[in-house]
mmCIF file of C-alpha atoms and ligand atoms in Angstrom:
data_model
loop_
_atom_site.group_PDB
_atom_site.id
_atom_site.type_symbol
_atom_site.label_atom_id
_atom_site.label_comp_id
_atom_site.label_asym_id
_atom_site.label_seq_id
_atom_site.Cartn_x
_atom_site.Cartn_y
_atom_site.Cartn_z
ATOM 1 C CA MET A 1172 0.000 0.000 0.000
ATOM 2 C CA ALA A 1173 1.306 3.471 -0.909
ATOM 3 C CA ARG A 1174 1.820 5.856 2.006
ATOM 4 C CA GLY A 1175 -0.317 8.965 2.229
ATOM 5 C CA LYS A 1176 1.118 12.304 1.088
ATOM 6 C CA LEU A 1177 1.487 15.470 3.121
ATOM 7 C CA ILE A 1178 0.148 18.471 1.214
ATOM 8 C CA VAL A 1179 0.256 21.978 2.647
ATOM 9 C CA PHE A 1180 -1.428 25.214 1.564
ATOM 10 C CA GLU A 1181 0.167 28.526 2.474
ATOM 11 C CA GLY A 1182 -0.480 32.161 1.669
ATOM 12 C CA LEU A 1183 -1.718 35.477 3.015
ATOM 13 C CA ASP A 1184 -5.058 35.842 4.759
ATOM 14 C CA ARG A 1185 -7.787 35.705 2.040
ATOM 15 C CA ALA A 1186 -5.495 34.102 -0.561
ATOM 16 C CA GLY A 1187 -8.124 31.379 -1.079
ATOM 17 C CA LYS A 1188 -6.510 28.625 0.995
ATOM 18 C CA SER A 1189 -9.697 27.351 2.641
ATOM 19 C CA THR A 1190 -11.598 27.188 -0.665
ATOM 20 C CA GLN A 1191 -8.737 25.458 -2.469
ATOM 21 C CA CYS A 1192 -8.136 23.026 0.411
ATOM 22 C CA ALA A 1193 -11.791 22.005 0.374
ATOM 23 C CA SER A 1194 -11.740 21.654 -3.408
ATOM 24 C CA LEU A 1195 -8.583 19.493 -3.343
ATOM 25 C CA VAL A 1196 -9.977 17.291 -0.570
ATOM 26 C CA SER A 1197 -13.136 16.649 -2.655
ATOM 27 C CA SER A 1198 -11.225 15.962 -5.845
ATOM 28 C CA LEU A 1199 -8.827 13.519 -4.124
ATOM 29 C CA GLN A 1200 -11.777 11.757 -2.496
ATOM 30 C CA ALA A 1201 -13.507 11.542 -5.866
ATOM 31 C CA ARG A 1202 -10.387 9.769 -7.171
ATOM 32 C CA GLY A 1203 -10.774 7.207 -4.375
ATOM 33 C CA HIS A 1204 -8.067 8.538 -2.026
ATOM 34 C CA ALA A 1205 -8.509 8.635 1.733
ATOM 35 C CA VAL A 1206 -7.985 12.226 2.906
ATOM 36 C CA ARG A 1207 -7.726 14.028 6.233
ATOM 37 C CA HIS A 1208 -8.279 17.782 6.247
ATOM 38 C CA GLN A 1209 -6.314 19.544 8.970
ATOM 39 C CA ARG A 1210 -5.966 23.243 9.670
ATOM 40 C CA PHE A 1211 -3.547 25.217 11.816
ATOM 41 C CA PRO A 1212 -4.072 26.817 14.181
ATOM 42 C CA ASP A 1213 -6.285 23.963 15.353
ATOM 43 C CA ARG A 1214 -8.491 26.027 17.661
ATOM 44 C CA THR A 1215 -10.233 22.971 19.153
ATOM 45 C CA THR A 1216 -7.412 21.916 21.521
ATOM 46 C CA PRO A 1217 -6.621 23.651 24.857
ATOM 47 C CA ILE A 1218 -3.532 25.258 23.274
ATOM 48 C CA GLY A 1219 -5.642 26.193 20.239
ATOM 49 C CA GLN A 1220 -8.105 27.947 22.526
ATOM 50 C CA MET A 1221 -5.279 30.069 23.972
ATOM 51 C CA ILE A 1222 -4.241 30.961 20.406
ATOM 52 C CA ASN A 1223 -7.839 31.826 19.516
ATOM 53 C CA ALA A 1224 -8.084 34.134 22.529
ATOM 54 C CA TYR A 1225 -4.894 35.872 21.384
ATOM 55 C CA LEU A 1226 -6.010 36.242 17.748
ATOM 56 C CA THR A 1227 -9.397 37.631 18.708
ATOM 57 C CA GLY A 1228 -7.883 40.129 21.162
ATOM 58 C CA ALA A 1229 -9.313 38.464 24.285
ATOM 59 C CA SER A 1230 -5.806 37.931 25.695
ATOM 60 C CA GLU A 1231 -2.269 39.254 25.259
ATOM 61 C CA GLN A 1232 0.837 37.081 24.817
ATOM 62 C CA GLU A 1233 4.517 37.946 24.604
ATOM 63 C CA ASP A 1234 5.796 37.441 20.992
ATOM 64 C CA HIS A 1235 8.020 34.419 21.747
ATOM 65 C CA VAL A 1236 5.352 32.821 23.928
ATOM 66 C CA ILE A 1237 2.636 32.972 21.268
ATOM 67 C CA HIS A 1238 5.127 31.702 18.700
ATOM 68 C CA LEU A 1239 5.867 28.650 20.837
ATOM 69 C CA LEU A 1240 2.146 28.068 21.449
ATOM 70 C CA PHE A 1241 1.488 28.028 17.681
ATOM 71 C CA SER A 1242 4.379 25.565 17.319
ATOM 72 C CA ALA A 1243 3.094 23.394 20.195
ATOM 73 C CA ASN A 1244 -0.297 23.351 18.462
ATOM 74 C CA ARG A 1245 1.406 21.697 15.463
ATOM 75 C CA TRP A 1246 3.440 19.300 17.613
ATOM 76 C CA GLU A 1247 0.371 18.112 19.499
ATOM 77 C CA VAL A 1248 -1.016 16.547 16.300
ATOM 78 C CA ALA A 1249 2.289 15.717 14.554
ATOM 79 C CA SER A 1250 2.289 12.058 15.622
ATOM 80 C CA SER A 1251 -1.300 11.516 14.461
ATOM 81 C CA ILE A 1252 -0.421 13.069 11.075
ATOM 82 C CA LYS A 1253 2.512 10.657 10.767
ATOM 83 C CA ALA A 1254 0.314 7.711 11.751
ATOM 84 C CA ASP A 1255 -2.307 8.625 9.157
ATOM 85 C CA ILE A 1256 0.311 8.974 6.440
ATOM 86 C CA GLU A 1257 1.780 5.571 7.294
ATOM 87 C CA ALA A 1258 -1.744 4.144 7.129
ATOM 88 C CA GLY A 1259 -2.182 5.452 3.558
ATOM 89 C CA VAL A 1260 -4.257 8.531 4.404
ATOM 90 C CA ASN A 1261 -3.373 11.767 2.584
ATOM 91 C CA VAL A 1262 -3.213 14.801 4.838
ATOM 92 C CA VAL A 1263 -4.123 18.223 3.422
ATOM 93 C CA ILE A 1264 -3.143 21.066 5.753
ATOM 94 C CA ASP A 1265 -4.381 24.648 5.668
ATOM 95 C CA ARG A 1266 -1.307 26.584 6.981
ATOM 96 C CA TYR A 1267 1.715 24.978 8.581
ATOM 97 C CA TYR A 1268 5.057 25.974 10.033
ATOM 98 C CA TYR A 1269 5.797 28.440 7.194
ATOM 99 C CA SER A 1270 2.958 30.631 8.481
ATOM 100 C CA GLY A 1271 4.367 29.954 11.927
ATOM 101 C CA CYS A 1272 7.723 31.457 10.964
ATOM 102 C CA VAL A 1273 6.626 34.361 8.797
ATOM 103 C CA TYR A 1274 3.786 35.739 10.932
ATOM 104 C CA SER A 1275 6.018 35.735 13.999
ATOM 105 C CA ALA A 1276 9.023 37.206 12.175
ATOM 106 C CA ALA A 1277 6.757 39.897 10.633
ATOM 107 C CA LYS A 1278 6.497 41.504 14.059
ATOM 108 C CA ASP A 1279 10.062 42.752 13.552
ATOM 109 C CA ASN A 1280 11.012 41.876 17.112
ATOM 110 C CA PRO A 1281 14.849 41.984 17.021
ATOM 111 C CA SER A 1282 15.130 38.753 19.011
ATOM 112 C CA LEU A 1283 12.607 36.850 16.852
ATOM 113 C CA SER A 1284 14.201 36.235 13.455
ATOM 114 C CA LEU A 1285 12.956 33.830 10.793
ATOM 115 C CA ALA A 1286 15.757 31.421 11.760
ATOM 116 C CA TRP A 1287 14.824 31.610 15.462
ATOM 117 C CA ALA A 1288 11.181 31.022 14.611
ATOM 118 C CA ARG A 1289 12.007 27.976 12.488
ATOM 119 C CA GLN A 1290 13.901 26.135 15.220
ATOM 120 C CA PRO A 1291 10.972 24.670 17.192
ATOM 121 C CA GLU A 1292 9.536 23.391 13.901
ATOM 122 C CA GLU A 1293 12.571 21.165 13.212
ATOM 123 C CA GLY A 1294 11.519 17.528 13.308
ATOM 124 C CA LEU A 1295 7.899 18.085 12.262
ATOM 125 C CA PRO A 1296 6.740 15.957 9.319
ATOM 126 C CA ARG A 1297 8.026 17.645 6.155
ATOM 127 C CA PRO A 1298 5.436 18.216 3.425
ATOM 128 C CA ASP A 1299 5.734 16.431 0.082
ATOM 129 C CA VAL A 1300 4.536 19.645 -1.525
ATOM 130 C CA VAL A 1301 3.673 23.148 -0.330
ATOM 131 C CA ILE A 1302 1.203 25.033 -2.498
ATOM 132 C CA PHE A 1303 1.815 28.744 -2.050
ATOM 133 C CA LEU A 1304 -1.217 30.740 -3.208
ATOM 134 C CA ASP A 1305 0.311 34.062 -4.128
ATOM 135 C CA ILE A 1306 -1.832 37.185 -3.938
ATOM 136 C CA SER A 1307 -0.990 40.832 -3.330
ATOM 137 C CA PRO A 1308 -2.185 42.331 -0.026
ATOM 138 C CA GLU A 1309 -4.242 44.815 -2.085
ATOM 139 C CA ALA A 1310 -6.054 42.057 -4.004
ATOM 140 C CA ALA A 1311 -6.540 40.127 -0.748
ATOM 141 C CA ALA A 1312 -8.075 43.192 0.915
ATOM 142 C CA GLN A 1313 -10.539 43.571 -1.988
ATOM 143 C CA ARG A 1314 -11.923 40.109 -1.222
ATOM 144 C CA GLY A 1315 -14.251 41.435 1.425
ATOM 145 C CA GLY A 1316 -11.762 43.476 3.436
ATOM 146 C CA TYR A 1317 -9.772 42.367 6.416
ATOM 147 C CA GLY A 1318 -11.468 40.904 9.458
ATOM 148 C CA ALA A 1319 -10.931 41.923 13.036
ATOM 149 C CA GLU A 1320 -8.260 39.362 13.920
ATOM 150 C CA LYS A 1321 -4.818 40.281 15.166
ATOM 151 C CA TYR A 1322 -2.802 40.153 11.923
ATOM 152 C CA GLU A 1323 -5.447 41.277 9.429
ATOM 153 C CA ASN A 1324 -4.081 44.676 8.486
ATOM 154 C CA ALA A 1325 -2.241 45.968 5.410
ATOM 155 C CA ARG A 1326 1.153 46.599 7.060
ATOM 156 C CA MET A 1327 1.359 43.146 8.582
ATOM 157 C CA GLN A 1328 0.191 41.416 5.378
ATOM 158 C CA GLN A 1329 2.801 43.267 3.293
ATOM 159 C CA ARG A 1330 5.562 42.181 5.678
ATOM 160 C CA VAL A 1331 4.214 38.613 5.737
ATOM 161 C CA ARG A 1332 4.327 38.491 1.934
ATOM 162 C CA GLU A 1333 7.975 39.656 1.879
ATOM 163 C CA LEU A 1334 8.886 37.068 4.496
ATOM 164 C CA PHE A 1335 7.130 34.266 2.609
ATOM 165 C CA LYS A 1336 9.503 35.173 -0.254
ATOM 166 C CA SER A 1337 12.513 34.882 2.086
ATOM 167 C CA MET A 1338 11.134 31.627 3.458
ATOM 168 C CA ARG A 1339 10.950 30.180 -0.057
ATOM 169 C CA GLU A 1340 14.704 30.786 -0.336
ATOM 170 C CA LEU A 1341 15.599 29.077 2.949
ATOM 171 C CA GLY A 1342 17.140 25.583 3.074
ATOM 172 C CA GLU A 1343 14.929 22.728 2.000
ATOM 173 C CA GLU A 1344 11.850 24.960 1.650
ATOM 174 C CA LYS A 1345 13.206 25.937 -1.781
ATOM 175 C CA GLU A 1346 12.477 22.422 -3.060
ATOM 176 C CA ASP A 1347 9.048 22.131 -1.475
ATOM 177 C CA PHE A 1348 7.223 25.262 -2.673
ATOM 178 C CA VAL A 1349 5.049 25.434 -5.766
ATOM 179 C CA THR A 1350 3.812 28.989 -6.281
ATOM 180 C CA ILE A 1351 0.402 29.412 -7.889
ATOM 181 C CA ASP A 1352 -1.229 32.735 -8.747
ATOM 182 C CA GLY A 1353 -4.070 32.954 -6.217
ATOM 183 C CA GLY A 1354 -5.502 36.005 -8.003
ATOM 184 C CA GLU A 1355 -6.764 33.837 -10.889
ATOM 185 C CA GLU A 1356 -10.265 32.431 -11.216
ATOM 186 C CA GLN A 1357 -11.142 29.735 -8.673
ATOM 187 C CA GLU A 1358 -11.403 26.862 -11.211
ATOM 188 C CA LYS A 1359 -8.112 27.798 -12.850
ATOM 189 C CA VAL A 1360 -6.348 27.825 -9.464
ATOM 190 C CA ALA A 1361 -7.950 24.463 -8.573
ATOM 191 C CA ALA A 1362 -6.680 22.910 -11.818
ATOM 192 C CA ALA A 1363 -3.133 24.188 -11.178
ATOM 193 C CA VAL A 1364 -3.281 22.886 -7.600
ATOM 194 C CA GLU A 1365 -4.450 19.471 -8.729
ATOM 195 C CA ALA A 1366 -1.669 19.239 -11.323
ATOM 196 C CA ALA A 1367 0.987 20.119 -8.719
ATOM 197 C CA VAL A 1368 -0.421 17.628 -6.225
ATOM 198 C CA LEU A 1369 -0.646 14.791 -8.756
ATOM 199 C CA GLU A 1370 2.973 15.495 -9.713
ATOM 200 C CA ALA A 1371 3.935 15.121 -6.031
ATOM 201 C CA PHE A 1372 1.952 11.855 -5.793
ATOM 202 C CA GLY A 1373 3.845 10.479 -8.809
ATOM 203 C CA ARG A 1374 7.228 11.568 -7.460
ATOM 204 C CA VAL A 1375 6.657 9.996 -4.035
ATOM 205 C CA ASP A 1376 5.123 6.763 -5.325
ATOM 206 C CA GLN A 1377 7.569 6.181 -8.179
ATOM 207 C CA GLY A 1378 10.583 6.786 -5.917
ATOM 208 C CA SER A 1379 8.959 5.032 -2.912
ATOM 209 C CA LEU A 1380 10.063 8.126 -1.006
ATOM 210 C CA PRO A 1381 9.633 8.024 2.770
ATOM 211 C CA LEU A 1382 8.002 10.818 4.749
ATOM 212 C CA ARG A 1383 10.814 13.165 5.831
ATOM 213 C CA ALA A 1384 11.241 15.429 8.834
ATOM 214 C CA VAL A 1385 11.955 19.179 8.746
ATOM 215 C CA LYS A 1386 15.748 19.497 8.977
ATOM 216 C CA PRO A 1387 17.758 22.196 10.783
ATOM 217 C CA LEU A 1388 19.077 24.985 8.534
ATOM 218 C CA GLN A 1389 22.651 24.282 7.306
HETATM 219 P P1 DGP B 448 -6.479 31.316 9.968
HETATM 220 O O1 DGP B 448 -7.259 30.513 10.967
HETATM 221 O O2 DGP B 448 -5.911 30.480 8.835
HETATM 222 O O3 DGP B 448 -7.199 32.560 9.502
HETATM 223 O O4 DGP B 448 -5.153 31.818 10.764
HETATM 224 C C1 DGP B 448 -5.272 32.707 11.823
HETATM 225 C C2 DGP B 448 -4.172 33.730 11.833
HETATM 226 O O5 DGP B 448 -3.044 33.222 12.527
HETATM 227 C C3 DGP B 448 -3.667 34.170 10.465
HETATM 228 O O6 DGP B 448 -3.575 35.598 10.471
HETATM 229 C C4 DGP B 448 -2.283 33.586 10.352
HETATM 230 C C5 DGP B 448 -1.850 33.432 11.770
HETATM 231 N N1 DGP B 448 -0.988 32.261 11.996
HETATM 232 C C6 DGP B 448 -1.203 30.994 11.593
HETATM 233 N N2 DGP B 448 -0.245 30.181 12.056
HETATM 234 C C7 DGP B 448 0.594 30.966 12.784
HETATM 235 C C8 DGP B 448 1.772 30.693 13.525
HETATM 236 O O7 DGP B 448 2.250 29.570 13.633
HETATM 237 N N3 DGP B 448 2.357 31.760 14.157
HETATM 238 C C9 DGP B 448 1.846 33.028 14.089
HETATM 239 N N4 DGP B 448 2.472 33.993 14.739
HETATM 240 N N5 DGP B 448 0.731 33.304 13.388
HETATM 241 C C10 DGP B 448 0.120 32.284 12.744
#
């Protein structure tokens, strides 16, 4: 039996990640694949509830503390993701550690660099492919405007976009990212996503590639 694949969606707020995740999950299921749909932050766990309180402004957290809570929220389900993948279930994730690094580093706290932010993520299951839905902050804002959550403002989104670019140049991330224009029509984006994901399926299955872990930066 082939192992499941780990597929991640990343991008700015309102880039279309949730829509495209749902569309990919349906199309993989229609092809007969078992699929788990996971999103981060997972607000259902006790740690996720602390993150939710922070994002909605109900509580304050020091920058490093909230960063480590977001990371812990990924670690608390990492072993169940691995188990599902070993059992042949494909896991589609809406945001992962790339968001973790860039949103924290976007605060421009001198003691919270991208490299610092990436460290607690080392050892997490490494995606087989990361679909980056690229959209300008201006186009994102036109999609109904920003909401009231912590990071939904133009300055932060601009900085996040720049840092996603830097992230795509870091270590192994370079090999994992497929950038797709998220400003295109929904069906066109979905077709590009499906093509990239099927390419990843072929690569993993033909090479019998094992699931890898996120490595430290060289
Ligand atoms: P969402 O539920 O996808 O709308 O994400 C909520 C917000 O949290 C969004 O603005 C991105 C941000 N975010 C997601 N993951 C992380 C993370 O690991 N660290 C930080 N600092 N922010 C994150």
